[in-house]
Coordinates of C-alpha atoms in Angstrom, one line a residue:
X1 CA -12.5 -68.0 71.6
X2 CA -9.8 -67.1 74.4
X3 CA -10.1 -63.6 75.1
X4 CA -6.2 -63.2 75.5
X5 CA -3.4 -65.2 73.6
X6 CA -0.5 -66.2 71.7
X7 CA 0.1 -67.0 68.6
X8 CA 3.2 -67.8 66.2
X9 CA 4.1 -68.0 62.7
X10 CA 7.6 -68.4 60.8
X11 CA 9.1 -67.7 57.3
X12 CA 12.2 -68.8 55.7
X13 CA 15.0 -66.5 53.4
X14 CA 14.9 -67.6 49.7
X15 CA 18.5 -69.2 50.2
X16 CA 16.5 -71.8 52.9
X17 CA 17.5 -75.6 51.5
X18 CA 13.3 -76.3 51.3
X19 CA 13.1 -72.7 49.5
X20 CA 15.9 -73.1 47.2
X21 CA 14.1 -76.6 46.0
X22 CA 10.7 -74.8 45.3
X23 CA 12.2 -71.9 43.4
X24 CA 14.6 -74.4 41.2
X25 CA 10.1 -76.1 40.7
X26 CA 8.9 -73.2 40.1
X27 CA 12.2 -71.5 37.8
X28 CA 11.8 -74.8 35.4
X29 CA 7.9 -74.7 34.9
X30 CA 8.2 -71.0 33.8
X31 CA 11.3 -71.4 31.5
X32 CA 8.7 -74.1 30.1
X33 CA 5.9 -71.8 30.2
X34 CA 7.8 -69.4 28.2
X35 CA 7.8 -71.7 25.1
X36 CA 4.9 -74.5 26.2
X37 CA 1.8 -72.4 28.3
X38 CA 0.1 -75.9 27.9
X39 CA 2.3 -78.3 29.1
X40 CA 1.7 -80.6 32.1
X41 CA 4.4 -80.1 34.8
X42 CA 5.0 -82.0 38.2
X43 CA 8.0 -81.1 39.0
X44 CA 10.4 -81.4 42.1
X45 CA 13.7 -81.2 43.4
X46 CA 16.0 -82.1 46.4
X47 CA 19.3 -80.9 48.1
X48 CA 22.3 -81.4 50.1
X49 CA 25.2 -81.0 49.9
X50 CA 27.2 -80.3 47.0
X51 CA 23.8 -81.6 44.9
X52 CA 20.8 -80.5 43.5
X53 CA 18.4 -83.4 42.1
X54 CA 15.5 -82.6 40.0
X55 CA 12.8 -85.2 39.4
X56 CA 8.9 -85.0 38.5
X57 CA 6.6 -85.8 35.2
X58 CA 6.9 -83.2 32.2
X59 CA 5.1 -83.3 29.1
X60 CA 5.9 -80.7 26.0
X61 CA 7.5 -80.7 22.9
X62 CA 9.9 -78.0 24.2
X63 CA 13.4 -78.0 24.7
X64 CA 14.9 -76.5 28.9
X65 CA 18.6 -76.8 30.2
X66 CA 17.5 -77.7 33.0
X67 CA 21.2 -77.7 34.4
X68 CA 21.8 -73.7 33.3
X69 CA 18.2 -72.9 35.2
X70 CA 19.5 -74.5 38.2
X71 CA 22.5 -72.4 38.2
X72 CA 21.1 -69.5 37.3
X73 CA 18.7 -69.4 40.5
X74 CA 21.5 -70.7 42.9
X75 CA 23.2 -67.8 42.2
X76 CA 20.3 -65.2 41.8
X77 CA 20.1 -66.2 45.7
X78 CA 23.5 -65.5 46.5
X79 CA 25.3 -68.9 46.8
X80 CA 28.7 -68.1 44.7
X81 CA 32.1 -67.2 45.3
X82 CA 33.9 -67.1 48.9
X83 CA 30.7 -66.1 50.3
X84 CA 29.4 -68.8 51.3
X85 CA 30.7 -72.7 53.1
X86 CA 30.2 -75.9 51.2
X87 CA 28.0 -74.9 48.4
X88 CA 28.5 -72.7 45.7
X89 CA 26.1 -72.4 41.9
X90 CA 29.7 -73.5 40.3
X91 CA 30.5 -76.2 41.3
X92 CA 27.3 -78.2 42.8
X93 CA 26.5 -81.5 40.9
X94 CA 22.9 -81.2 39.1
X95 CA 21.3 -84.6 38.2
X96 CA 17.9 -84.7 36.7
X97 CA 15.4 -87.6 36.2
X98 CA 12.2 -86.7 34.2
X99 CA 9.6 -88.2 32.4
X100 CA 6.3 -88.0 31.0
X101 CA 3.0 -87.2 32.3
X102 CA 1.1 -90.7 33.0
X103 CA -1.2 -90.9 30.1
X104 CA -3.8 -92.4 32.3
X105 CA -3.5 -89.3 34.4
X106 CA -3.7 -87.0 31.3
X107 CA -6.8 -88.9 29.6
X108 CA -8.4 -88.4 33.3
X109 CA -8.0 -84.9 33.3
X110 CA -7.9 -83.5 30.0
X111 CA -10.9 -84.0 27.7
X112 CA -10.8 -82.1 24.5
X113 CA -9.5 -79.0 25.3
X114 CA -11.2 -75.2 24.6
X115 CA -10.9 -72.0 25.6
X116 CA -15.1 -71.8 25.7
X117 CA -15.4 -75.0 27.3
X118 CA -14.7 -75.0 31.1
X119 CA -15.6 -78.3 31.5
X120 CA -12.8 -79.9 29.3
X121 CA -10.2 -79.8 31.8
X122 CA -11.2 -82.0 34.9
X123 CA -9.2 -81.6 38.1
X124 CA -5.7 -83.0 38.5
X125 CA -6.5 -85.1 41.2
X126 CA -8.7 -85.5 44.3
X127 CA -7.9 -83.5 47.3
X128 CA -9.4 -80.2 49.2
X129 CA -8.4 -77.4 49.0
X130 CA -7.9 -74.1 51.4
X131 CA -8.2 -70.2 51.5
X132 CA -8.2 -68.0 54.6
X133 CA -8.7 -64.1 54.7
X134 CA -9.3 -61.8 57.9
X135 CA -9.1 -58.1 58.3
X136 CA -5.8 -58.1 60.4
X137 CA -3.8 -56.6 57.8
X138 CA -4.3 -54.3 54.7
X139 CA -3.3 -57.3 52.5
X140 CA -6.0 -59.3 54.7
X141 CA -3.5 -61.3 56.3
X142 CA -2.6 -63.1 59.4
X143 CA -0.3 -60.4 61.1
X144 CA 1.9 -63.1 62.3
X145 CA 2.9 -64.7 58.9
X146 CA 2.4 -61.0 57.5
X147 CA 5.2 -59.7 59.5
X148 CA 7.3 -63.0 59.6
X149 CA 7.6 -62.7 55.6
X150 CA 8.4 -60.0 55.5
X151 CA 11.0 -59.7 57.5
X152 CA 12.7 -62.5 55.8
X153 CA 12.2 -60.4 52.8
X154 CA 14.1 -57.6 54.3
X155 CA 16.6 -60.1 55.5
X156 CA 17.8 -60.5 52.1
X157 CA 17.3 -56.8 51.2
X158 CA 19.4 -55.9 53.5
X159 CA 22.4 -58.9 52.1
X160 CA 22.0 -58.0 48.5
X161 CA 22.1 -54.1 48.6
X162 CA 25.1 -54.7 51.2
X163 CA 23.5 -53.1 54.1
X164 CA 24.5 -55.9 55.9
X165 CA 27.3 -57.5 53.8
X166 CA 28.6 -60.2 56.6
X167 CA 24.9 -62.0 55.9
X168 CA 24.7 -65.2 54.0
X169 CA 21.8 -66.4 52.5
X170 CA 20.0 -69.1 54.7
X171 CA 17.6 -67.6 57.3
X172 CA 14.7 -68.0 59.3
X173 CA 12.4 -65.6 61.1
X174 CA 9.3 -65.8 63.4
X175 CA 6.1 -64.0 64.7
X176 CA 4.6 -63.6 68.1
X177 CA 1.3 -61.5 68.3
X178 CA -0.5 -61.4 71.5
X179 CA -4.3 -61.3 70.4
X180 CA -7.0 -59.4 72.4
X181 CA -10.8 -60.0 72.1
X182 CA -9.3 -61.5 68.8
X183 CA -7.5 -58.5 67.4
X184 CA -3.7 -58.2 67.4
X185 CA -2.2 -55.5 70.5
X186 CA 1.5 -56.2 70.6
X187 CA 4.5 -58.6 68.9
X188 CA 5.6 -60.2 72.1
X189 CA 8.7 -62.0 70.5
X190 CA 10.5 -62.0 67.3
X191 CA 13.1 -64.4 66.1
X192 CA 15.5 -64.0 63.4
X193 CA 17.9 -66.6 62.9
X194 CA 20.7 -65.7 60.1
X195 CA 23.1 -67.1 58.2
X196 CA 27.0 -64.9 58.6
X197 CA 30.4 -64.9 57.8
X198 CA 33.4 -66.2 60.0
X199 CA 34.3 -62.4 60.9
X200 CA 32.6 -59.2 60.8
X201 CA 34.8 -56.2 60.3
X202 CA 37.8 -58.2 61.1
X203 CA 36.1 -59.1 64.5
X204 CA 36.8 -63.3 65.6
X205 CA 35.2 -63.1 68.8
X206 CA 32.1 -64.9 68.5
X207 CA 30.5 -62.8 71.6
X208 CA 31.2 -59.7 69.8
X209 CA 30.2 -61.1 66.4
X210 CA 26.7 -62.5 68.0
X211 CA 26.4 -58.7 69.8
X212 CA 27.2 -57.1 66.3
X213 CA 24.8 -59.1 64.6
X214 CA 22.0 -58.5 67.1
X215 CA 21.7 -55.1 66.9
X216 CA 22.4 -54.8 63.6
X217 CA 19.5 -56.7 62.7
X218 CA 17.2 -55.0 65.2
X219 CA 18.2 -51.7 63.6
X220 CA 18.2 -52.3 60.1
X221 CA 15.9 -55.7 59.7
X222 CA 13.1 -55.0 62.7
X223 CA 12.5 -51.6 62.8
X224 CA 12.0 -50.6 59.0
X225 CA 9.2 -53.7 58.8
X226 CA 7.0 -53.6 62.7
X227 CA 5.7 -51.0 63.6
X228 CA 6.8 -49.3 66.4
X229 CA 3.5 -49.5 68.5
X230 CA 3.5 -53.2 67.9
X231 CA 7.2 -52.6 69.9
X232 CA 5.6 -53.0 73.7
X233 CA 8.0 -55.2 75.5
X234 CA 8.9 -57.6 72.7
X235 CA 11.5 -60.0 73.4
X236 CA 14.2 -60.2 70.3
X237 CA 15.8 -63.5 70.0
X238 CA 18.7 -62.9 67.0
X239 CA 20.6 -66.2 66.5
X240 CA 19.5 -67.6 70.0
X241 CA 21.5 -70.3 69.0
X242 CA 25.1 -68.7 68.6
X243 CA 27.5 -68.7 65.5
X244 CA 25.6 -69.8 62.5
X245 CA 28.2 -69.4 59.5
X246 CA 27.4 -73.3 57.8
X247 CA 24.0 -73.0 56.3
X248 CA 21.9 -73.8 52.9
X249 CA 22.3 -77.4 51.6
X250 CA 26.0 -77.5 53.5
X251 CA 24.0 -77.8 56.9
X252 CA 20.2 -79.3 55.8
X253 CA 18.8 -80.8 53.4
X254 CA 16.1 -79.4 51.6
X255 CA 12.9 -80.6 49.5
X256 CA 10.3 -79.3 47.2
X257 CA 6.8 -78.7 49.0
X258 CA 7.9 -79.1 52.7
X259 CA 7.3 -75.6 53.2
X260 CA 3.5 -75.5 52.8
X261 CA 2.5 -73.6 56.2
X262 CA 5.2 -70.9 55.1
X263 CA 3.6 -71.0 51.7
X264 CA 0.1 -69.9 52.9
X265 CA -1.2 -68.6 55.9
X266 CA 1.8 -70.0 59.0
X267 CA -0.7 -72.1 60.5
X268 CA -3.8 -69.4 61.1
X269 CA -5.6 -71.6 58.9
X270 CA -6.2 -74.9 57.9
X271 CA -4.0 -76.7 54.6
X272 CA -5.4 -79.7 52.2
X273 CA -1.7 -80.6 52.8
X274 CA -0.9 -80.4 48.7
X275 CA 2.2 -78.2 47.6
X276 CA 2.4 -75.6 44.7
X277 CA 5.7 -75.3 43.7
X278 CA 6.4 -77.0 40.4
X279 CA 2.9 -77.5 39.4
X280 CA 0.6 -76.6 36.0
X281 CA -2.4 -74.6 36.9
X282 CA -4.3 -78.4 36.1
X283 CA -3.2 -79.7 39.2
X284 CA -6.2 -78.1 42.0
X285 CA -3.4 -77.9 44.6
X286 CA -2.5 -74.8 42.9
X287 CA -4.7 -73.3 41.2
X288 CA -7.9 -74.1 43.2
X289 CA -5.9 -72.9 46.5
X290 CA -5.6 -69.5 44.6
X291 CA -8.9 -69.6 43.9
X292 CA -10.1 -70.2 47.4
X293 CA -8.1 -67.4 49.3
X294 CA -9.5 -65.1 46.0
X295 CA -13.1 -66.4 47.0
X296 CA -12.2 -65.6 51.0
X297 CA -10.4 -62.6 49.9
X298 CA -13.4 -61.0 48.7
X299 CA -15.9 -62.4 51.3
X300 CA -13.9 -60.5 53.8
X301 CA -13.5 -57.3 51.9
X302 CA -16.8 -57.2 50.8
X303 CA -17.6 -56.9 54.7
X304 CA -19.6 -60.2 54.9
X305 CA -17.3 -61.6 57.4
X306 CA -14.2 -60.3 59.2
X307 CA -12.4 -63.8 59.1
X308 CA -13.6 -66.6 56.4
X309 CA -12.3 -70.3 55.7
X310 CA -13.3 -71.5 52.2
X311 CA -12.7 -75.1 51.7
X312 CA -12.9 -76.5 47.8
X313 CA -13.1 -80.3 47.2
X314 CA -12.4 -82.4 44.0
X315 CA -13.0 -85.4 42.4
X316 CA -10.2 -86.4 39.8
X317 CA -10.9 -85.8 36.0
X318 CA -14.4 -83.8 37.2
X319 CA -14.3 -80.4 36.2
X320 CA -17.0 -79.4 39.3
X321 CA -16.5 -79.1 43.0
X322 CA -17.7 -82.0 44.8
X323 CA -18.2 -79.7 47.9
X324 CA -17.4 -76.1 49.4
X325 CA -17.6 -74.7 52.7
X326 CA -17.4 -72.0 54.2
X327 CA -16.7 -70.8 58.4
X328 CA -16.8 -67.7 59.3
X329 CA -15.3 -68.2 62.9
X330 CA -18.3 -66.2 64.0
X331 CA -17.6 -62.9 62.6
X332 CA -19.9 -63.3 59.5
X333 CA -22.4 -60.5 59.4
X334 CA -24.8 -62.8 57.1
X335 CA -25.8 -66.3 57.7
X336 CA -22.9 -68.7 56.4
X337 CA -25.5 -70.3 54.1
X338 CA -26.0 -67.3 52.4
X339 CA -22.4 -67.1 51.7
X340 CA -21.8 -70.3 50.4
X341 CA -24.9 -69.2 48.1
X342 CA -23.4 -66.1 47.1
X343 CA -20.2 -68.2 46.3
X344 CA -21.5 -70.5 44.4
X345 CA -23.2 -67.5 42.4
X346 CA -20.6 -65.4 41.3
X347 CA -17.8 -68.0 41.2
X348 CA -16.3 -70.2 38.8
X349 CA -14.3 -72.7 40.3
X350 CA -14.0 -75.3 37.7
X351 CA -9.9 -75.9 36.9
X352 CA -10.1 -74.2 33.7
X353 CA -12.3 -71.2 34.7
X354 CA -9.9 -70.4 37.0
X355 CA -6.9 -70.7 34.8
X356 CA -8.6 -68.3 32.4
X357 CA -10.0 -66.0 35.0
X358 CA -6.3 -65.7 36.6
X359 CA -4.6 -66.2 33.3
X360 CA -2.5 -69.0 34.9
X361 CA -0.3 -70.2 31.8
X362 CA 2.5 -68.0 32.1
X363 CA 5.6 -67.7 33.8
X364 CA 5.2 -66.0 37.0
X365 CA 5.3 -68.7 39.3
X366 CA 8.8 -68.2 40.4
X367 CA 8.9 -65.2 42.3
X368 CA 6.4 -66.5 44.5
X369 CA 8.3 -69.6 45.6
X370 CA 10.0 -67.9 48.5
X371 CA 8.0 -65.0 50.5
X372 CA 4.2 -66.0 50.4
X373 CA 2.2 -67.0 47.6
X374 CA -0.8 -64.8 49.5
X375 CA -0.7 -61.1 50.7
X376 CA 2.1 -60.1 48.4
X377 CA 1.3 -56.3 48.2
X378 CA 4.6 -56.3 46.4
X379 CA 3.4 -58.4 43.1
X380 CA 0.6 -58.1 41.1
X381 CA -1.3 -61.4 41.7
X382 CA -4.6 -62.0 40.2
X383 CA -5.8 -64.2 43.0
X384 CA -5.3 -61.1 45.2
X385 CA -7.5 -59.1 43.5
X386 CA -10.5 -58.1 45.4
X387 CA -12.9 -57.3 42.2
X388 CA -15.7 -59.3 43.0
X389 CA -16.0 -57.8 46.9
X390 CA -18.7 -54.8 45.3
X391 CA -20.8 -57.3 44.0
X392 CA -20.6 -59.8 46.9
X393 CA -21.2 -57.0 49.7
X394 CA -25.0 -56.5 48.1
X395 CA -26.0 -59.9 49.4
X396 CA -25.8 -57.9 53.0

């Protein structure tokens, strides 16, 4: 390992094109959840501008608009009125095009059903699956992506409770920690790219706006979120690349499930390249990721390592793992063999144990969509619970 470098991650607001797409996923599979906690979801979605598409395989007996939840989450993010340029939760066209499950898919994958039988659900498909953990952060995150979401999360704070009432909703922001002997000393840059209006306090100077704008955001979005000893000589780069008033699906377009390094750990760690957003607990993308940063999770707080990789791999319709492993990157204060024993011990991670361990058939997949689906100290997440570190730190 170097003993001195670099290293960047990025988020993205929740009015982000790619963002708005998972959230519009994830808002339709728990408006289905609501009524149908067993139905099989794929779904997905697309925008540009003045469109939202939403496409995917959906099987239930229940009834969605999915038109009115479309709307309802455009504006929840803040795209209505004279706010915002070229997009607005009014007056955007929504076309949808779903259908049914494959039934080839769902005899594959779902045997006879029961809530005492974990092997009657087989996984959704093939694939591996990835979960990181280290001891950077409380929440045992990555500092970098730590610090990047949540200042995007402040970002919009800051918009919706008028703090900063010239902001619009698209926005980007980005991490970089300079590492020592592997530990995080400084933030040598951030990078906060945001969405504004035409004018600021009747100001159409785009100089002054740009000067306005930085040190507004330095004041109100930086310093509440990094800490000031992580301050040494950091370089702030706020809208490095000028006026930036046409954003969301008026500038980009944006897709379900193209935000997957945002989604998890901002590259510190390795991805089996499957999205989340918009997917049942059957398919392993999801659920099985969950379970692997819950299994690496616990490794880590249990003290057996101080960074941990778990990999999970699947075999489609087979309820078992076909394989997991486990690196420690060195810092594992057992052997990694014992580990992977100790995992396979006091872990269940066939699809349908971990659906009933997290309780996965409910609607809380939304507010997850934007922000992190790991180290959310701000949600109750089940796969963030760190329950099983007691029992795991007596194989020391």
């Amino acid at each position: 390992m170097n003993n001195e470098f670099l290293f960047t991650s990025e988020s993205v607001t929740e009015g982000h094109p790619d963002k708005i797409c998972d959230q519009i996923a994830d808002g339709v599979l728990d408006e289905i959840f609501k009524q149908d906690p067993y139905a099989r979801v794929a779904c997905e979605c697309t925008t540009s501008t003045g469109l939202i598409f939403v496409t995917g395989e959906i099987s239930t007996d229940c009834y969605v608009n999915i038109t009115e939840i479309v709307r309802n989450i455009i504006t929840d993010i803040g795209y209505t009125g004279d706010k915002v340029v070229g997009f607005d939760a009014d007056s955007c066209a929504v076309l949808s095009a779903i259908k049914e499950q494959s039934k080839d898919i769902e005899g594959a994958v779902i045997k006879e059903e029961s809530a005492d039988n974990y092997d009657s659900i087989g996984a959704g498909d093939q694939g591996c699956m990835f979960g990181f953990a280290c001891n950077e952060t409380p929440e045992l995150m990555p500092l970098p992506i730590s610090l990047a979401h949540k200042l995007a999360k402040r970002l919009t704070e800051v918009r919706k409770k008028d703090i900063l009432p010239y902001l619009r909703p698209d926005g980007k922001t980005q991490v970089t920690v300079q590492y020592k002997n592997g530990q995080p000393v400084r933030v040598s840059t951030i990078v906060v790219s945001t969405q504004h209006s035409p004018t600021i306090n009747g100001e159409n100077d785009n100089d002054k706006i740009q000067k306005i704008i930085h040190d507004d955001i330095i004041r109100e979005v930086i310093k509440p979120i990094v800490s000031e000893a992580l301050l040494k000589d950091t370089e702030y780069l706020i809208n490095p690349s000028g006026r930036f008033v046409i954003g969301g699906p008026q500038a980009d377009s944006g897709l379900t499930g193209r935000k997957i390094i945002v989604d998890t750990y901002g590259g510190a760690a390795r991805h089996g390249g499957g999205s989340f957003s918009g997917k049942d607990p059957t398919k392993v993308d999801r659920s099985a990721t969950y379970a692997a940063r819950y299994v690496a999770k616990n490794i880590v707080k249990a003290g057996l390592a101080d960074k941990c990789e778990v990999q999970i791999a699947y075999a489609i319709g087979v309820a078992r793992p076909v394989s997991i492993y486990v690196d420690a990157y060195c810092t594992n204060k057992v052997t990694e063999e014992k580990i992977l024993k100790l995992i396979w011990e006091n872990f269940d991670l066939r699809p349908a144990a971990i659906i009933a361990d997290f309780n996965l058939r409910r609607p809380i997949y939304r507010q997850i969509a934007a922000y992190g689906h790991f180290g959310r100290d701000d949600l109750d997440l089940p796969w963030e619970k760190t329950d099983k570190a007691e029992i795991l730190a007596k194989g020391i």
